[in-house]
Tab-separated table of C-alpha atoms in Angstrom:
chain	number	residue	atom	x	y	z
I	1	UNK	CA	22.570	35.568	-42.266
I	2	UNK	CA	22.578	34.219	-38.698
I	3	UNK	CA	23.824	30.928	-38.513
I	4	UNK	CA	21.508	28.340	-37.327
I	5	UNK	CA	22.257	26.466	-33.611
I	6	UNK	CA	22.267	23.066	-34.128
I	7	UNK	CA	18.904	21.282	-33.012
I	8	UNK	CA	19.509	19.156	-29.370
I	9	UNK	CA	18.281	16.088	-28.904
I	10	UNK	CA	14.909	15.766	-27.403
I	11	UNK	CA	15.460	14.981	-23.241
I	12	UNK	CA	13.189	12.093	-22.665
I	13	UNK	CA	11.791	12.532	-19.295
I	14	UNK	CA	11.318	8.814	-16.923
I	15	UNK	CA	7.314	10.344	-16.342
I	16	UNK	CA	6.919	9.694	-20.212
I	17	UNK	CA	8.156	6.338	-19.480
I	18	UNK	CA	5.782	6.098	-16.499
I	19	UNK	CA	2.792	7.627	-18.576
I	20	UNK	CA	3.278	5.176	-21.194
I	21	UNK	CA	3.624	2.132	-18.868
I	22	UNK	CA	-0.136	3.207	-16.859
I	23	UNK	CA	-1.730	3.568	-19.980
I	24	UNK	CA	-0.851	0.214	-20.915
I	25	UNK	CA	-1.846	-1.244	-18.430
I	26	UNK	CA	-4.623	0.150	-17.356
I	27	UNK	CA	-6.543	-0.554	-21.055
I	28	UNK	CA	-5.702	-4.621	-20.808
I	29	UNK	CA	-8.430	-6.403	-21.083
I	30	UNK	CA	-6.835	-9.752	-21.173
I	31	UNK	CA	-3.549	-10.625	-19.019
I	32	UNK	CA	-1.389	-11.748	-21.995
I	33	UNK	CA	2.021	-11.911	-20.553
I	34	UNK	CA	3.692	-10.483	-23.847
I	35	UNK	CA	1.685	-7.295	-23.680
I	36	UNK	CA	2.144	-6.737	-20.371
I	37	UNK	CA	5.156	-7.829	-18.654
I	38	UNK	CA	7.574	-5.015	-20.246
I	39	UNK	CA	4.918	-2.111	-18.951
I	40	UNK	CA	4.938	-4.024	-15.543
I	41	UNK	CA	9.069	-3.898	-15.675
I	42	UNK	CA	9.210	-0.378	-16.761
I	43	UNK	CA	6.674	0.384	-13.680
I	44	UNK	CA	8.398	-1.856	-11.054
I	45	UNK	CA	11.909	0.234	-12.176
I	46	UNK	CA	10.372	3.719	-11.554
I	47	UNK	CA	8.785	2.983	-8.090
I	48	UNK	CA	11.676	1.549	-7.049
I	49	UNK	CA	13.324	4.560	-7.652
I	50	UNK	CA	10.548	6.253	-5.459
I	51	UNK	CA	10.786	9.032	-7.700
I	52	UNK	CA	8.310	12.382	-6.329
I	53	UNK	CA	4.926	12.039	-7.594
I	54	UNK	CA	4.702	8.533	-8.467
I	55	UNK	CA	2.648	7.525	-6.178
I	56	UNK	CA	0.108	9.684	-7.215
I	57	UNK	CA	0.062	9.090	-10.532
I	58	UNK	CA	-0.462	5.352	-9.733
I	59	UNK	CA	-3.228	5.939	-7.748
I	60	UNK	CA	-5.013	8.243	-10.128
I	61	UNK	CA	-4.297	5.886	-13.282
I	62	UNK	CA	-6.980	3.338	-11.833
I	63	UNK	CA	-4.099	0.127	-12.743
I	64	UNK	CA	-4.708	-1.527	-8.731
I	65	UNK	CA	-7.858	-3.665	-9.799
I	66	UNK	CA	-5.564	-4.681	-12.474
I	67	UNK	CA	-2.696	-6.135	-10.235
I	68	UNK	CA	-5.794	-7.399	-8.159
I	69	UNK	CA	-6.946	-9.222	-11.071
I	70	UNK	CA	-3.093	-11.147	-12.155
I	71	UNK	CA	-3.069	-12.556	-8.749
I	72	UNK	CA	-6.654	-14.586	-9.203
I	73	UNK	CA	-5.778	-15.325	-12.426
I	74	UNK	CA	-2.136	-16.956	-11.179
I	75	UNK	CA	-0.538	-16.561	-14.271
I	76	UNK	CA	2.874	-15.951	-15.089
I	77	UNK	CA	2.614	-12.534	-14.233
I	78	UNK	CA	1.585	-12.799	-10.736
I	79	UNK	CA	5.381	-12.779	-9.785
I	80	UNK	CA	6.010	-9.812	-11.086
I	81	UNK	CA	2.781	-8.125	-9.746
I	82	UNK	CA	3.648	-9.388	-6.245
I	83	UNK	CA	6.863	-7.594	-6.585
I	84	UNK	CA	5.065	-4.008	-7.688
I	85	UNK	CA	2.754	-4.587	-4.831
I	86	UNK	CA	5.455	-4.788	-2.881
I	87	UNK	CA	7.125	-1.982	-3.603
I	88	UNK	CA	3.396	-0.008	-3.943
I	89	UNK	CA	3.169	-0.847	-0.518
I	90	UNK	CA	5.339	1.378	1.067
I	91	UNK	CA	3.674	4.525	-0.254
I	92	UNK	CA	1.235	5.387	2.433
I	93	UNK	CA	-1.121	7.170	-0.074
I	94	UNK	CA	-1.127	3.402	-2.287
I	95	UNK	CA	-1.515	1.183	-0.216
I	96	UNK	CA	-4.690	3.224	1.268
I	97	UNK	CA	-6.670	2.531	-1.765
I	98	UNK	CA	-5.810	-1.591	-1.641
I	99	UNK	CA	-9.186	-2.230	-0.112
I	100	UNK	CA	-11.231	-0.386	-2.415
I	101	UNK	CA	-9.330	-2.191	-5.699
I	102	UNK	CA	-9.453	-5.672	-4.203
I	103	UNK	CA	-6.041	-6.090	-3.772
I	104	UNK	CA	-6.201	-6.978	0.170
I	105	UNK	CA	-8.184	-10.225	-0.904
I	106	UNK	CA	-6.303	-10.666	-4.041
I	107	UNK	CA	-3.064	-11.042	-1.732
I	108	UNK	CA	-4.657	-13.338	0.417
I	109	UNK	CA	-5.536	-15.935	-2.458
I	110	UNK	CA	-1.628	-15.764	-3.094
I	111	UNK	CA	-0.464	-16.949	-0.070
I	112	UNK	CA	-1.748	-20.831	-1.298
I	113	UNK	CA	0.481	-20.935	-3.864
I	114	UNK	CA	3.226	-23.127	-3.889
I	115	UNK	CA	5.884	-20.219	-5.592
I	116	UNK	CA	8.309	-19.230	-2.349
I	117	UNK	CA	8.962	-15.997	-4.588
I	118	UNK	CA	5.718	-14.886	-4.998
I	119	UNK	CA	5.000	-16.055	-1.103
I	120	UNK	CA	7.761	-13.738	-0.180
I	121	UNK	CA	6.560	-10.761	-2.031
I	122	UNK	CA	3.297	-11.410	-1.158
I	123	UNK	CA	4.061	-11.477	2.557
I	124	UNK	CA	6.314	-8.282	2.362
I	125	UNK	CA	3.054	-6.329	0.879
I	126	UNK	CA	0.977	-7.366	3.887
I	127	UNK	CA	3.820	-6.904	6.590
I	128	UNK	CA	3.690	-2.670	4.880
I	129	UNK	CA	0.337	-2.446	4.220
I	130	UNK	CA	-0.370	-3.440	7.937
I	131	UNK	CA	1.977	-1.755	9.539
I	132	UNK	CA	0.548	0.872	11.780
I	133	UNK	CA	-2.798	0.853	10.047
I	134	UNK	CA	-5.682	-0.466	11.975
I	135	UNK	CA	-7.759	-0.500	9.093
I	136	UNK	CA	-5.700	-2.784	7.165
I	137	UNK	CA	-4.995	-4.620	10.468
I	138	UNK	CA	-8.645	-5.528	10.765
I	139	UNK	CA	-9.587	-6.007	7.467
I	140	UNK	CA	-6.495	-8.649	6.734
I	141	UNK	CA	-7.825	-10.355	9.894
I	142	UNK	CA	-11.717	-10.438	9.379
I	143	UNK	CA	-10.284	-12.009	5.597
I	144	UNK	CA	-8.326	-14.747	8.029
I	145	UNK	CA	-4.727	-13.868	6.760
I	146	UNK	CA	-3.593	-15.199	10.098
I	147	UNK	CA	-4.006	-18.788	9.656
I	148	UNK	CA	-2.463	-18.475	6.058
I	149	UNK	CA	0.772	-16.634	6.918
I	150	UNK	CA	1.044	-19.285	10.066
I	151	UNK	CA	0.562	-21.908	7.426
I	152	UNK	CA	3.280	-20.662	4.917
I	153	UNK	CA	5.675	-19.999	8.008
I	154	UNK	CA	5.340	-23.894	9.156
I	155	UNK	CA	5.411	-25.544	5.743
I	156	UNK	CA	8.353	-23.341	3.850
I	157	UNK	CA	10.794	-24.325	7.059
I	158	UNK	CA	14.286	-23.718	5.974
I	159	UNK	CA	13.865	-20.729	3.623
I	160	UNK	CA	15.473	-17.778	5.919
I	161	UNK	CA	14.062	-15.083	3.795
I	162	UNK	CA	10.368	-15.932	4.204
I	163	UNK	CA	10.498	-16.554	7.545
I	164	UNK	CA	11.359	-13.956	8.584
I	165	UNK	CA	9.169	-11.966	6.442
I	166	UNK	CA	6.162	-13.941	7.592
I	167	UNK	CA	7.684	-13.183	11.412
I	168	UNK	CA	7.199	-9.374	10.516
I	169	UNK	CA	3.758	-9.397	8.760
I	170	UNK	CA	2.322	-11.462	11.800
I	171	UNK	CA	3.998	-8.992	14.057
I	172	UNK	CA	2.593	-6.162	12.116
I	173	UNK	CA	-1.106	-7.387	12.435
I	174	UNK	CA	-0.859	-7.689	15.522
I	175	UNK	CA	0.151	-4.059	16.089
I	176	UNK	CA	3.463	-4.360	17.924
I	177	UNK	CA	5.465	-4.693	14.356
I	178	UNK	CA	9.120	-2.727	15.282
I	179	UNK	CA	9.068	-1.606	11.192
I	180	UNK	CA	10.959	-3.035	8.805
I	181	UNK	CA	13.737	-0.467	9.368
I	182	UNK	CA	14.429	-2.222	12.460
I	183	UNK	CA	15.545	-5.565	10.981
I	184	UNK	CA	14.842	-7.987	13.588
I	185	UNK	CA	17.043	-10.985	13.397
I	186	UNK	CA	15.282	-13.936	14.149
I	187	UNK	CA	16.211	-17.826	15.219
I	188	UNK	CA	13.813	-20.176	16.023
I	189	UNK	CA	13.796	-21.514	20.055
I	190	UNK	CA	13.558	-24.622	21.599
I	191	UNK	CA	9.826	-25.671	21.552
I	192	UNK	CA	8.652	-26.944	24.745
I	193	UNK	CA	4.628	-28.536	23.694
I	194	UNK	CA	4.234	-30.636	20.591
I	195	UNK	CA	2.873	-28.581	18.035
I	196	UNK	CA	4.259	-25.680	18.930
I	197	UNK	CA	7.114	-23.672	17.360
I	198	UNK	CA	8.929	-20.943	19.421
I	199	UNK	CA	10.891	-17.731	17.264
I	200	UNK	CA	12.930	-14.708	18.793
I	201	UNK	CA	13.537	-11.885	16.859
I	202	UNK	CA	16.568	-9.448	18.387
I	203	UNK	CA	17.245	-5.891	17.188
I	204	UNK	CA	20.569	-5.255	16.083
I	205	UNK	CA	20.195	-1.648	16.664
I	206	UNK	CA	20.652	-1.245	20.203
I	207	UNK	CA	21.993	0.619	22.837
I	208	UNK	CA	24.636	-0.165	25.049
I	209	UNK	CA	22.952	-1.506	28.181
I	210	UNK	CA	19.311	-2.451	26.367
I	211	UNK	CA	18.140	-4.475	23.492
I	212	UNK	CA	14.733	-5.318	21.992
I	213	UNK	CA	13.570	-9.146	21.674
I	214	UNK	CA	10.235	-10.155	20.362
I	215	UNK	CA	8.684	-13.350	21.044
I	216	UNK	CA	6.173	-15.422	18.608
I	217	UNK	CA	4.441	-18.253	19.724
I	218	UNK	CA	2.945	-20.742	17.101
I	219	UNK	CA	0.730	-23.216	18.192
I	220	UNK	CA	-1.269	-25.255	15.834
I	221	UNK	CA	-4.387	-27.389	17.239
I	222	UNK	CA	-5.800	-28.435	13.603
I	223	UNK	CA	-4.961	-28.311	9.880
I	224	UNK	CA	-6.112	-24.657	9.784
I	225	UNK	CA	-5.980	-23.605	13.091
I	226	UNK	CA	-3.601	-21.826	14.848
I	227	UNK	CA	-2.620	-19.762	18.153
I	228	UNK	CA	-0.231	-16.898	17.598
I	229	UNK	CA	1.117	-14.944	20.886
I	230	UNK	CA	3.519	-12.230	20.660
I	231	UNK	CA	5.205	-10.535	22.997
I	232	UNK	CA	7.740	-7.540	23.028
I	233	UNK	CA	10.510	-7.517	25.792
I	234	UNK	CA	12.994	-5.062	27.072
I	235	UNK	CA	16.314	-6.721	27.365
I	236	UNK	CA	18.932	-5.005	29.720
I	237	UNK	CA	22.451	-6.500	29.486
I	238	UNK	CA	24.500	-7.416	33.315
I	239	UNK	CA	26.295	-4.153	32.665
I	240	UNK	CA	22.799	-1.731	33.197
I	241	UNK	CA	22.824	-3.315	36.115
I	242	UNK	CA	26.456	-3.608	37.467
I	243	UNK	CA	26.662	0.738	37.271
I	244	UNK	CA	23.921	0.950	39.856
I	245	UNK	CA	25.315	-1.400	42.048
I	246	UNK	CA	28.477	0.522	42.374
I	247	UNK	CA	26.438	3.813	43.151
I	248	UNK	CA	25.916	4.740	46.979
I	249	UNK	CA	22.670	6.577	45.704
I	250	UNK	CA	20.242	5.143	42.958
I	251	UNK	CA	19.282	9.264	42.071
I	252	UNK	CA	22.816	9.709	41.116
I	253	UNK	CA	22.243	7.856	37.883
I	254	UNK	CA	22.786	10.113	34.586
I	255	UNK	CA	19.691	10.537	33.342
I	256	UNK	CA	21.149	11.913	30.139
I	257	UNK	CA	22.093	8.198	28.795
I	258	UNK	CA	18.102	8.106	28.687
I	259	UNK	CA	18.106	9.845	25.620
I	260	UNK	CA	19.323	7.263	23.436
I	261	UNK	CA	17.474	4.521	24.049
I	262	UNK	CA	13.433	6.158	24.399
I	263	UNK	CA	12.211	2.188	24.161
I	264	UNK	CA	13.631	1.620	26.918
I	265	UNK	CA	12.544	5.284	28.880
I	266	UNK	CA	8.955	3.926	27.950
I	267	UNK	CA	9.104	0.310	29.641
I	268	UNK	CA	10.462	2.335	32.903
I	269	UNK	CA	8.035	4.964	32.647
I	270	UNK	CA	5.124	1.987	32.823
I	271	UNK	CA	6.860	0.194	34.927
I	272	UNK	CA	6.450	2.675	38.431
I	273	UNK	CA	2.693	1.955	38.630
I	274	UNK	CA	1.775	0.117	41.425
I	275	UNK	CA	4.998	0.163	42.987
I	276	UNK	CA	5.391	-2.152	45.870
I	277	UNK	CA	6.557	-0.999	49.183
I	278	UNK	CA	9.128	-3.398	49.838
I	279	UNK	CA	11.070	-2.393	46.415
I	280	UNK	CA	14.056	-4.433	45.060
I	281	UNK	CA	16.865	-2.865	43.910
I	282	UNK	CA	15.555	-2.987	40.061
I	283	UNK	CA	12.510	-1.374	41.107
I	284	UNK	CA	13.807	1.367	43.118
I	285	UNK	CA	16.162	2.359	40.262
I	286	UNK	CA	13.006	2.540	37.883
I	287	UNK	CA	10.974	4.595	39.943
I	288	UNK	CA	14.331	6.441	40.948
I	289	UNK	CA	14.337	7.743	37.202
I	290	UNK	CA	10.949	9.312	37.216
């Protein structure tokens, strides 16, 4: 007789897991925290892992209007919904279907809570969500996000962490966000008008002879009304400069440097128009390179 091969053991696969977790949560009819919370740590573990397919599977299970749905409840789950939001957010083909399941006013009712935590996940959500979509850009803004996020920003002073992600969600809705990858360090400046607060966020990822800084303005006139400005600089260090002095000819610069730093190739190539006729030496070597 043949012999029998011994039986293996039964590979569990993580999209059981994941199956398991939707299901769960998508039939709750009642946010009890014992129920739920494991499903929402199981589901928080897998998209971190940003594992191919998720993303779909999320969508298609239906469970967004029921992360919309622990924030207005602000319950002791809305912490760790804030953080699957979070993470949700960075998946372009999620975070497209926020509107629809209520989550983009759902994260706005969150940023009045008092929880730093949940403010900070919060915030991250709407700095991804916003950045580089219009859509969400104007529908975060028509919802008045901006006066919120302003609000958090001035009253949770000292906590490094939210600051800064409140710097990049503001800088997102307004379109000239430089992505989270970039991680702008930011410091607050020296405000010069009473009720105004000054912060300068400075790429760390720079080339030799430029470097990105960021302004944002905060100016608040009432309780819940505020003046953001934001501005995006090019800055070029003395040594950029000290190379062309030490060149008989400005067209004898190496354009091939260019290649590393296209942020910078950009603020040249808009900075020919109009050029004057009397040129300085700045502006001759920027025209020089076109």
């Amino acid at each position: 007789m043949a012999k029998c091969k011994p039986s293996l053991p039964v590979q569990r696969f993580p999209i059981d897991s994941l199956n398991r977790a939707l299901d769960a949560i998508r039939v709750s009819t009642e946010l009890i925290e014992e129920e739920l919370r494991p499903h929402l740590d199981v589901l928080l573990t897998i998209v971190q892992d940003r594992k191919r397919g998720t993303p779909e599977q999320v969508v298609i299970s239906g469970i967004l209007p029921v992360l919309a749905h622990t924030f207005q409840s602000k319950g002791p789950l809305t912490l760790i919904s804030a953080r699957l939001v979070a993470e949700l957010a960075r998946e372009p083909l999620v975070r497209k279907r926020f509107g629809e399941a209520g989550l983009v006013s759902a994260l706005l009712c969150v940023l009045s809570c008092g929880d730093e935590e949940v403010l900070l996940y919060a915030g991250l959500a709407i700095a991804r969500m916003s950045y580089e979509s219009h859509a969400h850009q104007e529908q975060l803004l028509r919802q008045g996000v901006m006066p919120r996020l302003a609000g958090v920003l001035l009253r949770c002073h000292g906590n490094k962490d939210l600051e800064q992600v409140c710097l990049l969600a503001l800088c997102n809705l307004g379109d000239v966000g430089e992505g989270e990858e970039a991680g702008l360090v930011w410091e607050r400046g020296v405000s010069l008008r009473p009720g105004e607060s000054l912060f300068r966020g400075v790429s760390p990822h720079s080339c030799s002879f430029s470097s990105t800084v960021v302004m944002v303005k905060l100016s608040q006139w009432a309780s819940d009304q505020f003046a953001v400005s934001i501005e995006v600089l090019q800055r070029c260090s003395s040594s950029f400069w000290n190379v062309h002095r030490k060149k008989h000819s400005v067209r004898r610069f190496p354009l091939t440097n260019l290649s590393s730093c296209p942020k910078l190739y950009k603020v040249i190539k808009y900075s020919v128009q109009n050029v004057p006729k009397n040129r300085s030496l700045k502006t001759r070597v920027f025209h020089t390179f076109l």
